PDB file of N, CA and C in Angstrom:
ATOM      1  N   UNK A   1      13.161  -7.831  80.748  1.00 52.00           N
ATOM      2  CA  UNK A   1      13.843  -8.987  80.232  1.00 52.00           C
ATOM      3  C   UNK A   1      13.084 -10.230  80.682  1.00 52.00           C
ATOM      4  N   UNK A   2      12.965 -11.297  79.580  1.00 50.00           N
ATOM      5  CA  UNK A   2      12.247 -12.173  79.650  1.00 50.00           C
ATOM      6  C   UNK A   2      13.193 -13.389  81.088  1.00 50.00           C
ATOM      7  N   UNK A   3      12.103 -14.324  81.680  1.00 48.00           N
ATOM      8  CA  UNK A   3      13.068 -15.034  82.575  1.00 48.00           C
ATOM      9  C   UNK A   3      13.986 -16.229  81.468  1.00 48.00           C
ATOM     10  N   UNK A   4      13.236 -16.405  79.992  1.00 49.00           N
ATOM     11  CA  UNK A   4      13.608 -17.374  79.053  1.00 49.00           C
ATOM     12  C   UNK A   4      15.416 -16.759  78.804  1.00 49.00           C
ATOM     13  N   UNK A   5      14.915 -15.015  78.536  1.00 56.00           N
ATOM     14  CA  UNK A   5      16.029 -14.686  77.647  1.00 56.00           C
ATOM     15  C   UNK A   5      17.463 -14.364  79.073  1.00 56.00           C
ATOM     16  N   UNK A   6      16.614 -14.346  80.140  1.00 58.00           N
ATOM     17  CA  UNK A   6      17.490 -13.893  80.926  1.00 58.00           C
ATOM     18  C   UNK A   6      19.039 -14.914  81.342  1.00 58.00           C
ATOM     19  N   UNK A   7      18.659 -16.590  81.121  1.00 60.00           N
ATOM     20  CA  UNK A   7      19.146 -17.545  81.054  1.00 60.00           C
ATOM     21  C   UNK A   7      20.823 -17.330  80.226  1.00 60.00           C
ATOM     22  N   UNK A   8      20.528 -16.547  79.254  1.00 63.00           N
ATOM     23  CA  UNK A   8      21.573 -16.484  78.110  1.00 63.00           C
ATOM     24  C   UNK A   8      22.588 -15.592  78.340  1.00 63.00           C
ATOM     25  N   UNK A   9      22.293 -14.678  79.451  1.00 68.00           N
ATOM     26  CA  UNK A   9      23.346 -13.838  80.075  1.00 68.00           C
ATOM     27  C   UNK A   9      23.924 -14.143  81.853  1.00 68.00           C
ATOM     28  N   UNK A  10      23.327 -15.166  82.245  1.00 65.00           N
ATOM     29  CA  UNK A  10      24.259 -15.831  83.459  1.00 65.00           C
ATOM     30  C   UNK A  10      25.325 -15.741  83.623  1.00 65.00           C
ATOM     31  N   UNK A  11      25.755 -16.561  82.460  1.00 69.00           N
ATOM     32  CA  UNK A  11      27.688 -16.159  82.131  1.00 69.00           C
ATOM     33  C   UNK A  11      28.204 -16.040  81.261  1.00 69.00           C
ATOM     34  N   UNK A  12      29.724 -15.447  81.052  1.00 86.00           N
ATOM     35  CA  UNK A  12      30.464 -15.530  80.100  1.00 86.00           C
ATOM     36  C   UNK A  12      30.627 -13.765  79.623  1.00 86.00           C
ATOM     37  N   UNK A  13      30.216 -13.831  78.090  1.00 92.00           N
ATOM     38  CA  UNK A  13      30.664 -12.346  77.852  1.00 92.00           C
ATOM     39  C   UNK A  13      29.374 -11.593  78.278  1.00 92.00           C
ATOM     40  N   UNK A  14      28.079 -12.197  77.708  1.00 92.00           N
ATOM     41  CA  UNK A  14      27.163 -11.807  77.620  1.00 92.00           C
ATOM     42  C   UNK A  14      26.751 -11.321  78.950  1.00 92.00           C
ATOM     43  N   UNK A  15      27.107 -11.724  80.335  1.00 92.00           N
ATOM     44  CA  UNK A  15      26.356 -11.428  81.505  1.00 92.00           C
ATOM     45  C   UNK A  15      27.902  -9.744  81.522  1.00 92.00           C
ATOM     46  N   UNK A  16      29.331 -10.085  81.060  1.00 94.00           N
ATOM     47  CA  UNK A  16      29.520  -8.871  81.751  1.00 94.00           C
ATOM     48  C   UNK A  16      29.213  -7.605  80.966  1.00 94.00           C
ATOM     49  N   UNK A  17      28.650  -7.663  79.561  1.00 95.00           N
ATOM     50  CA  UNK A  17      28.534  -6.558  78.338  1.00 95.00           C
ATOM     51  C   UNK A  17      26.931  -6.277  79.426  1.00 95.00           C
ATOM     52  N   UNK A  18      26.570  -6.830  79.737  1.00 93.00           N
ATOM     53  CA  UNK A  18      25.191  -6.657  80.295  1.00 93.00           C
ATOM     54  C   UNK A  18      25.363  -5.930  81.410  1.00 93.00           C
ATOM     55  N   UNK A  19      26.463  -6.389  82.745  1.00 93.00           N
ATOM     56  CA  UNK A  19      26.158  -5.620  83.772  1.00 93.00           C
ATOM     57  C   UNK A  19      27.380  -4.313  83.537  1.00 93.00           C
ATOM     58  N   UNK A  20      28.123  -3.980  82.595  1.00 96.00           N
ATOM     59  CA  UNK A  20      28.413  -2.760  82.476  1.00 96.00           C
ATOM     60  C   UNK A  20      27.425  -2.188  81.640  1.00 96.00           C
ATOM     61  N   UNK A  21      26.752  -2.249  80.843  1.00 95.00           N
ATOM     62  CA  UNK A  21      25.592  -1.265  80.381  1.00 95.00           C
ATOM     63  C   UNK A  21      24.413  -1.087  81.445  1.00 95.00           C
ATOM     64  N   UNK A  22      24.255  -1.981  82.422  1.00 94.00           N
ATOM     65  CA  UNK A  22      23.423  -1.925  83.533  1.00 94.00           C
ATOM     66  C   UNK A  22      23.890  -0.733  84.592  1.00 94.00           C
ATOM     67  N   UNK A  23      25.620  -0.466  84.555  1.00 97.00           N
ATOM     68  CA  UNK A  23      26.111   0.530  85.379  1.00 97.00           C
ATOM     69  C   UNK A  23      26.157   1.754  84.237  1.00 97.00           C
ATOM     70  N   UNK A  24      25.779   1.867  83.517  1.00 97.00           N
ATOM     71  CA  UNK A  24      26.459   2.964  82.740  1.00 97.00           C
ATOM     72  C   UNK A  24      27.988   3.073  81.694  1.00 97.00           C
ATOM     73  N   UNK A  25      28.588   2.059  81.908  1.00 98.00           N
ATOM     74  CA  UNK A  25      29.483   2.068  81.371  1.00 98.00           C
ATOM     75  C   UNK A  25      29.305   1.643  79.989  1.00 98.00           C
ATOM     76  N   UNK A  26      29.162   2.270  78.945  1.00 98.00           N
ATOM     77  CA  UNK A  26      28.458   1.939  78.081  1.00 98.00           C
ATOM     78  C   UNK A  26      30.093   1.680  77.060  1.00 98.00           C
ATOM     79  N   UNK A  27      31.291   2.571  77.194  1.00 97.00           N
ATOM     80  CA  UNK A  27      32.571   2.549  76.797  1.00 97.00           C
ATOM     81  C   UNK A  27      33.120   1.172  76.742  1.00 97.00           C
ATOM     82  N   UNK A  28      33.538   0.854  77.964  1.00 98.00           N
ATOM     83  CA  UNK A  28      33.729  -0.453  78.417  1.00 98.00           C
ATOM     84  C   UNK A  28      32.847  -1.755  77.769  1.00 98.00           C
ATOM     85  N   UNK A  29      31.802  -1.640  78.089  1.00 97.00           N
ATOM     86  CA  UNK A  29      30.758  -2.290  77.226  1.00 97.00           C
ATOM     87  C   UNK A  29      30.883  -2.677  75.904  1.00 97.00           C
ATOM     88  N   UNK A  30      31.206  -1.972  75.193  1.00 98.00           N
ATOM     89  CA  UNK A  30      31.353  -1.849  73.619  1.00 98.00           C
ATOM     90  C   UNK A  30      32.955  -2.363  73.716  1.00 98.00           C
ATOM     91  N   UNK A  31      33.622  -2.134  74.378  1.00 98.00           N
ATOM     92  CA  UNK A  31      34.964  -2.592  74.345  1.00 98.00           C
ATOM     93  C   UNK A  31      34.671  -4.276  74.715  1.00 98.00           C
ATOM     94  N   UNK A  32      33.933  -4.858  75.346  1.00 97.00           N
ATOM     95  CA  UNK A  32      34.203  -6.185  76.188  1.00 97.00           C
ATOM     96  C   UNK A  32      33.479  -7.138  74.738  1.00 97.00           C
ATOM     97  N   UNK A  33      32.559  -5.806  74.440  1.00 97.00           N
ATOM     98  CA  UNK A  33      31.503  -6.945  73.599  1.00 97.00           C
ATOM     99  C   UNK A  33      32.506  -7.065  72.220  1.00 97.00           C
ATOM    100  N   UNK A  34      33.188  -6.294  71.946  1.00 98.00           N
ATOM    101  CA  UNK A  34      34.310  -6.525  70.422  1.00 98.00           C
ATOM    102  C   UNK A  34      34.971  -7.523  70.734  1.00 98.00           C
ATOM    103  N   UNK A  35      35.896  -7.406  71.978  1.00 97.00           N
ATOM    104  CA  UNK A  35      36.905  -8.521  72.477  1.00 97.00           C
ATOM    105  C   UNK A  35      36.294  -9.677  72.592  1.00 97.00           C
ATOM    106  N   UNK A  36      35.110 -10.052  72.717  1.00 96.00           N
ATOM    107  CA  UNK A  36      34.294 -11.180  73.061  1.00 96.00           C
ATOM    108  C   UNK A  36      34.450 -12.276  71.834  1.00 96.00           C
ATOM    109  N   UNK A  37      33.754 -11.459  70.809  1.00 97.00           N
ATOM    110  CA  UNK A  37      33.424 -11.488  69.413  1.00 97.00           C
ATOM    111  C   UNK A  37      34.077 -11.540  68.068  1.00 97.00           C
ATOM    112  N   UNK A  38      35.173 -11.096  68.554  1.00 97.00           N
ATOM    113  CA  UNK A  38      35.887  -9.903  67.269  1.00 97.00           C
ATOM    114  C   UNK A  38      36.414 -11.338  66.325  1.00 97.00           C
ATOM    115  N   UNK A  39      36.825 -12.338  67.081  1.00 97.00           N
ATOM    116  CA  UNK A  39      37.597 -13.434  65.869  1.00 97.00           C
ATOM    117  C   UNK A  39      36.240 -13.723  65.326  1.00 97.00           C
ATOM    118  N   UNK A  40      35.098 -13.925  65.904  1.00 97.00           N
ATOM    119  CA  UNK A  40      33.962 -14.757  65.258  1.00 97.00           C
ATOM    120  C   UNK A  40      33.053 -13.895  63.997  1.00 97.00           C
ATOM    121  N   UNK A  41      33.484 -12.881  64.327  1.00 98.00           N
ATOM    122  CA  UNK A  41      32.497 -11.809  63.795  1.00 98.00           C
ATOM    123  C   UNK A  41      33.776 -11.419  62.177  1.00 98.00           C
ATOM    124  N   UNK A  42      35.167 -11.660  62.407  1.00 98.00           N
ATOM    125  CA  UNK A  42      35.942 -11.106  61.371  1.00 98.00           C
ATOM    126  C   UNK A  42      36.104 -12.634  60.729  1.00 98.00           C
ATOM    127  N   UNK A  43      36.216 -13.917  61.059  1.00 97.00           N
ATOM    128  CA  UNK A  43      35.893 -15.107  59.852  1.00 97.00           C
ATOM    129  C   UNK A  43      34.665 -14.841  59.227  1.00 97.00           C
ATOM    130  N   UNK A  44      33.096 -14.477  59.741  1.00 97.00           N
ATOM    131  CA  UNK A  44      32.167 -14.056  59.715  1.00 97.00           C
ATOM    132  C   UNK A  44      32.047 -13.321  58.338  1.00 97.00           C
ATOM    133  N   UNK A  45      32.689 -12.088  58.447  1.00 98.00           N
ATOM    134  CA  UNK A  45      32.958 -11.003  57.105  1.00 98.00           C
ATOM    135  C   UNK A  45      33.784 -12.013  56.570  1.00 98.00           C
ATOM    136  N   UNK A  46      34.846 -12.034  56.957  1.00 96.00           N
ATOM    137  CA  UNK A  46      35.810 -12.610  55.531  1.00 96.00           C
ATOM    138  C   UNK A  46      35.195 -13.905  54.946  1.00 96.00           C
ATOM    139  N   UNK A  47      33.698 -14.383  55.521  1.00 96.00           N
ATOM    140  CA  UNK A  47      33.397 -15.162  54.251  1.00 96.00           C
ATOM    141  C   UNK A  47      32.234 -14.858  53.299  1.00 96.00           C
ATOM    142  N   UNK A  48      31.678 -13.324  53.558  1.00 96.00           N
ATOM    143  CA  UNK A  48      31.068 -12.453  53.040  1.00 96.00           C
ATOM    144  C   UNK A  48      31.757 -11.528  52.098  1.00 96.00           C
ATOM    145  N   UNK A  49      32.878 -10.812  52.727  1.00 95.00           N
ATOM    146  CA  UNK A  49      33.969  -9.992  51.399  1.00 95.00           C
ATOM    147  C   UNK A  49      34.245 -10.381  50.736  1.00 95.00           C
ATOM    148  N   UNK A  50      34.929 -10.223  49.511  1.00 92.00           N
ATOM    149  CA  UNK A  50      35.587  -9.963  48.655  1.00 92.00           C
ATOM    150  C   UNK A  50      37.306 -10.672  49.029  1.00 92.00           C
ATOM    151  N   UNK A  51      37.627  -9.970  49.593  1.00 95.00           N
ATOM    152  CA  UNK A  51      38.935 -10.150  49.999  1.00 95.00           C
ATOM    153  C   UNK A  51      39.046  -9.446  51.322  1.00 95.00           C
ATOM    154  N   UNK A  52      40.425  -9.786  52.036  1.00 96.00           N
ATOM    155  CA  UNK A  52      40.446  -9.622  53.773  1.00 96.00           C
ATOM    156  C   UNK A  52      40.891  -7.707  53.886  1.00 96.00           C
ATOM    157  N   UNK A  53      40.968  -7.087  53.059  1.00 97.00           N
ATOM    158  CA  UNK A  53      40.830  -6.080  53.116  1.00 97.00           C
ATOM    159  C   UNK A  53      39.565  -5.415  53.472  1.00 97.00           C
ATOM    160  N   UNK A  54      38.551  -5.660  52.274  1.00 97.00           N
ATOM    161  CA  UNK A  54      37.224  -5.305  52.446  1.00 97.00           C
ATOM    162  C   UNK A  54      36.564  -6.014  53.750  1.00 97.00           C
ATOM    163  N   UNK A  55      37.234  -7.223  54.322  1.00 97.00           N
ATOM    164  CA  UNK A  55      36.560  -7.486  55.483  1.00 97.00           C
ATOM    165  C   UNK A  55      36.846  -6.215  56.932  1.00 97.00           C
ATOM    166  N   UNK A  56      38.822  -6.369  56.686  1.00 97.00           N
ATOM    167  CA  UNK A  56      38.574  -5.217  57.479  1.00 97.00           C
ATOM    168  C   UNK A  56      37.718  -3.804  57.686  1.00 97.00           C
ATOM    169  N   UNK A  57      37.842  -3.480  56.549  1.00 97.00           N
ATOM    170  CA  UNK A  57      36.757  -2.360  56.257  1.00 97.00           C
ATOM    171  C   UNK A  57      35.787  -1.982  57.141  1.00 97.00           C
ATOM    172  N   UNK A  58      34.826  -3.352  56.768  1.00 98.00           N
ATOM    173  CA  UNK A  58      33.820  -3.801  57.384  1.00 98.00           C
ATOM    174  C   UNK A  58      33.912  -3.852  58.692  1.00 98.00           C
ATOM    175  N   UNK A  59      34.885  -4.519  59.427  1.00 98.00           N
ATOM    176  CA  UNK A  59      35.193  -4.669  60.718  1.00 98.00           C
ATOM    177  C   UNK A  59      35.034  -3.353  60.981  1.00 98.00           C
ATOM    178  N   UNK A  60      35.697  -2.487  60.634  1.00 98.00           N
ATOM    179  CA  UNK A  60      35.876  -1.066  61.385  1.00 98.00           C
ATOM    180  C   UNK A  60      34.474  -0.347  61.353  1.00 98.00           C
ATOM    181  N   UNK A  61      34.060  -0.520  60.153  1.00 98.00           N
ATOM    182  CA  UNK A  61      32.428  -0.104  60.532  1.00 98.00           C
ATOM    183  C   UNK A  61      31.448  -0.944  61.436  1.00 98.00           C
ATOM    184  N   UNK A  62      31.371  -1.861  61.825  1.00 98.00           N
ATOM    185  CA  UNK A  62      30.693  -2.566  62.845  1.00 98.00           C
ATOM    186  C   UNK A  62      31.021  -2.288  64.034  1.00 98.00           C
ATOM    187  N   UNK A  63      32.584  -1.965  63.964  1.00 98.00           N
ATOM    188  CA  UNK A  63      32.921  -1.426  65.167  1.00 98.00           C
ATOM    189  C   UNK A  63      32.365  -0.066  65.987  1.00 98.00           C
ATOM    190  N   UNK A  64      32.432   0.363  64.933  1.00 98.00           N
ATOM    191  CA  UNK A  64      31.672   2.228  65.104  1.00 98.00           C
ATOM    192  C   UNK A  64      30.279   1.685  65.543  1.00 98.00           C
ATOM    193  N   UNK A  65      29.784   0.637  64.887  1.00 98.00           N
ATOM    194  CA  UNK A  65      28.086   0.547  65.091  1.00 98.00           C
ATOM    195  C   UNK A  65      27.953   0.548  66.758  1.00 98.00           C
ATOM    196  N   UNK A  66      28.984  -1.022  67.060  1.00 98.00           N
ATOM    197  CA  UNK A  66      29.107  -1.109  68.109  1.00 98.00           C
ATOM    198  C   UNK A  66      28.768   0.230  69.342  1.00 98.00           C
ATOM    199  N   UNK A  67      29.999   0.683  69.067  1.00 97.00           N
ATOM    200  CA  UNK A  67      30.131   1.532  69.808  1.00 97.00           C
ATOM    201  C   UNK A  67      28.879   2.740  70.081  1.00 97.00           C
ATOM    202  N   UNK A  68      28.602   2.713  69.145  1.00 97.00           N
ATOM    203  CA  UNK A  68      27.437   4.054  68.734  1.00 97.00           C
ATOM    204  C   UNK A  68      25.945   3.616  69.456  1.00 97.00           C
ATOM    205  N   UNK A  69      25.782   2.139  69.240  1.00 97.00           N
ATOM    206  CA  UNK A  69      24.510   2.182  68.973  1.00 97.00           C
ATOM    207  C   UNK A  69      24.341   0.662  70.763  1.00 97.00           C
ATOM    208  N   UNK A  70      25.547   0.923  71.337  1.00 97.00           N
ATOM    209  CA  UNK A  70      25.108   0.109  72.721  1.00 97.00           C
ATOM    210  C   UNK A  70      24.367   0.300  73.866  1.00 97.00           C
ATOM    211  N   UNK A  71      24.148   1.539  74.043  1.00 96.00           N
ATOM    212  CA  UNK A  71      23.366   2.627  74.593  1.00 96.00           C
ATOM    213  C   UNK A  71      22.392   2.545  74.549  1.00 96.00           C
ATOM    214  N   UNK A  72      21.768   2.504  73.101  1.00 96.00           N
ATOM    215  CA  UNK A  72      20.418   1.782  72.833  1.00 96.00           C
ATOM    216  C   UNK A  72      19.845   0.425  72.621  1.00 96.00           C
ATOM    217  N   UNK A  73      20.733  -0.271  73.272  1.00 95.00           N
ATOM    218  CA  UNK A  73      20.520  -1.884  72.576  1.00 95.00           C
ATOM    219  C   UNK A  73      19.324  -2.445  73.994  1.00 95.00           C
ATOM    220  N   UNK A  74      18.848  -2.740  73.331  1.00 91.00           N
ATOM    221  CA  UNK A  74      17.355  -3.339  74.151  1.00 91.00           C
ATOM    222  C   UNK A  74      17.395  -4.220  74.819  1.00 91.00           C
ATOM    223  N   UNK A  75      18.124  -5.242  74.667  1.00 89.00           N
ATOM    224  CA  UNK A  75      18.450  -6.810  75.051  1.00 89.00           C
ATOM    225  C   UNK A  75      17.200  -7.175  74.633  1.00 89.00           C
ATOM    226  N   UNK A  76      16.822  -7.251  73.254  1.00 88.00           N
ATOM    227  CA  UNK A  76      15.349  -8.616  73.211  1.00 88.00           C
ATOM    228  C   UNK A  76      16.001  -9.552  72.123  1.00 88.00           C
ATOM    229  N   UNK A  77      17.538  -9.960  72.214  1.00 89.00           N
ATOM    230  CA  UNK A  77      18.351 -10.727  72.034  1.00 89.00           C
ATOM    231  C   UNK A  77      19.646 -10.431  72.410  1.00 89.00           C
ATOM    232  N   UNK A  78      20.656 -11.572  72.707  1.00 90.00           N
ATOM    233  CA  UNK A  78      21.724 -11.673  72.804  1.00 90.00           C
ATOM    234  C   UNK A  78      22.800 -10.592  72.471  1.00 90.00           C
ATOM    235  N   UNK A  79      23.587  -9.906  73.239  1.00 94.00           N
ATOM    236  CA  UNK A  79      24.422  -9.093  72.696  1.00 94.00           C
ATOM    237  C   UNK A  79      25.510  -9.967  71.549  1.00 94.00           C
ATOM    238  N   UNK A  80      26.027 -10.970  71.571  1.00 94.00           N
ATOM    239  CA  UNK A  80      26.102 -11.743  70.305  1.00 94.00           C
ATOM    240  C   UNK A  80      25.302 -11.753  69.206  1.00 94.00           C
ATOM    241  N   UNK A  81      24.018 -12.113  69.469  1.00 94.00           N
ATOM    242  CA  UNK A  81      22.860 -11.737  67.875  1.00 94.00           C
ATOM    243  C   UNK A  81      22.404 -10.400  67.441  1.00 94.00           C
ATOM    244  N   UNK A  82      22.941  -9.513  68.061  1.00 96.00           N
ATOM    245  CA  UNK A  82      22.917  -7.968  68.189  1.00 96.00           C
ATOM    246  C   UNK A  82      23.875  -7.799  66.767  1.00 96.00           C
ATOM    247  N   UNK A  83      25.237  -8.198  67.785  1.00 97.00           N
ATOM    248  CA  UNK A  83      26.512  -7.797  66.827  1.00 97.00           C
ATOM    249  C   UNK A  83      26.786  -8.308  65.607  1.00 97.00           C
ATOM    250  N   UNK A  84      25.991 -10.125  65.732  1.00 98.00           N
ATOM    251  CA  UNK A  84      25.941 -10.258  64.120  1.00 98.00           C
ATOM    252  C   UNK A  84      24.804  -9.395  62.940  1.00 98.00           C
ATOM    253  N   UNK A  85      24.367  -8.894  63.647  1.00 97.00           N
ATOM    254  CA  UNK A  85      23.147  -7.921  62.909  1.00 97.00           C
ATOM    255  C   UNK A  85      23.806  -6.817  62.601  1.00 97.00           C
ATOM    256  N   UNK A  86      24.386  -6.056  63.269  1.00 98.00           N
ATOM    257  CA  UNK A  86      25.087  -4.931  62.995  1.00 98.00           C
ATOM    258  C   UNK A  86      26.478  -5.692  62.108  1.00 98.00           C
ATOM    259  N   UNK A  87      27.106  -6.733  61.998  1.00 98.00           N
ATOM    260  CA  UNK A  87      27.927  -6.600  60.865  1.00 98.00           C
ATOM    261  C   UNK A  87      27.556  -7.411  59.813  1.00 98.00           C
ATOM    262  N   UNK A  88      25.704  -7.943  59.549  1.00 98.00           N
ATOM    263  CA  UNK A  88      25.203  -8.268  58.724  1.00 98.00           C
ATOM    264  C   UNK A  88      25.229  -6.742  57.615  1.00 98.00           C
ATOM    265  N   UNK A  89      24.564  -5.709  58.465  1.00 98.00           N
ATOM    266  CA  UNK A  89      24.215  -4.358  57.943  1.00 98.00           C
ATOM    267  C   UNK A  89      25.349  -3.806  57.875  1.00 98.00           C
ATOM    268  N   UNK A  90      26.275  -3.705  58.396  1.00 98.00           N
ATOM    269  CA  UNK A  90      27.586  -3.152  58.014  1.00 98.00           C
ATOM    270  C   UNK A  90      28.511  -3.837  56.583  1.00 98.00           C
ATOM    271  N   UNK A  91      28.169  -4.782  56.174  1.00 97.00           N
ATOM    272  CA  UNK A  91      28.507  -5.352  55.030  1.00 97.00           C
ATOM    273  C   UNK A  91      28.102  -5.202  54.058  1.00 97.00           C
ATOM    274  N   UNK A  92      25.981  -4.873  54.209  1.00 97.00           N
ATOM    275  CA  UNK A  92      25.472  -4.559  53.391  1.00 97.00           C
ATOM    276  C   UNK A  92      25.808  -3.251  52.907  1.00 97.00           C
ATOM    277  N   UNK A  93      26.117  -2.137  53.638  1.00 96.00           N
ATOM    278  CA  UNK A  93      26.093  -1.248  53.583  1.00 96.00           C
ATOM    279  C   UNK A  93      27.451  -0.797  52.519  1.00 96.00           C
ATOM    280  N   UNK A  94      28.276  -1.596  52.680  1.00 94.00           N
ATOM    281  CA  UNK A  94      29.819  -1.893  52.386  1.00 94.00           C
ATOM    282  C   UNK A  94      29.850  -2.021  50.533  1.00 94.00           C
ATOM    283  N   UNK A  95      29.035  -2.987  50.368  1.00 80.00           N
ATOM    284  CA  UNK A  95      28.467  -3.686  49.265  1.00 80.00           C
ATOM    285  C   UNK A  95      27.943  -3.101  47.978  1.00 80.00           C
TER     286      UNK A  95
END
């Protein structure tokens, strides 16, 4: 991790989604990083859907991404610019 990028996880959600994937807790992790996010990321879709149905949709598949794919998340950005990527592609996918 860069000392630039390291700046962006000091505090807030981003430093604790960081030091539970740093312990292994990769469960928790994926849980802190939804709760973090979840209002920003579901106005987000609902101004991409159709209607607030298809946003949920969507939500629930980003969620799975979440969950699935935190394990492997690299940090060579923000667990915030992560998650808007995964419900960029989860919309597309939707679509």
């Amino acid at each position: 991790m860069t000392v630039a990028f390291a700046r962006h996880i000091e505090s807030g959600p981003e430093r604790a989604v960081y030091a539970l994937c740093e312990a292994g807790d990769y469960d928790a992790a994926a849980t802190r990083l939804i709760e973090a996010y979840a209002a920003e990321i579901m106005r987000f879709l609902g101004s991409r859907c159709r209607n607030a149905a298809d946003a949920n949709e969507v939500f629930s598949s980003f969620c799975e991404d979440v969950w699935r794919g935190l394990a492997s998340f690299a940090w060579r950005c923000t667990a915030r610019g992560w998650a808007y990527t995964l419900a960029r592609h989860a919309e597309r996918r939707f679509a």
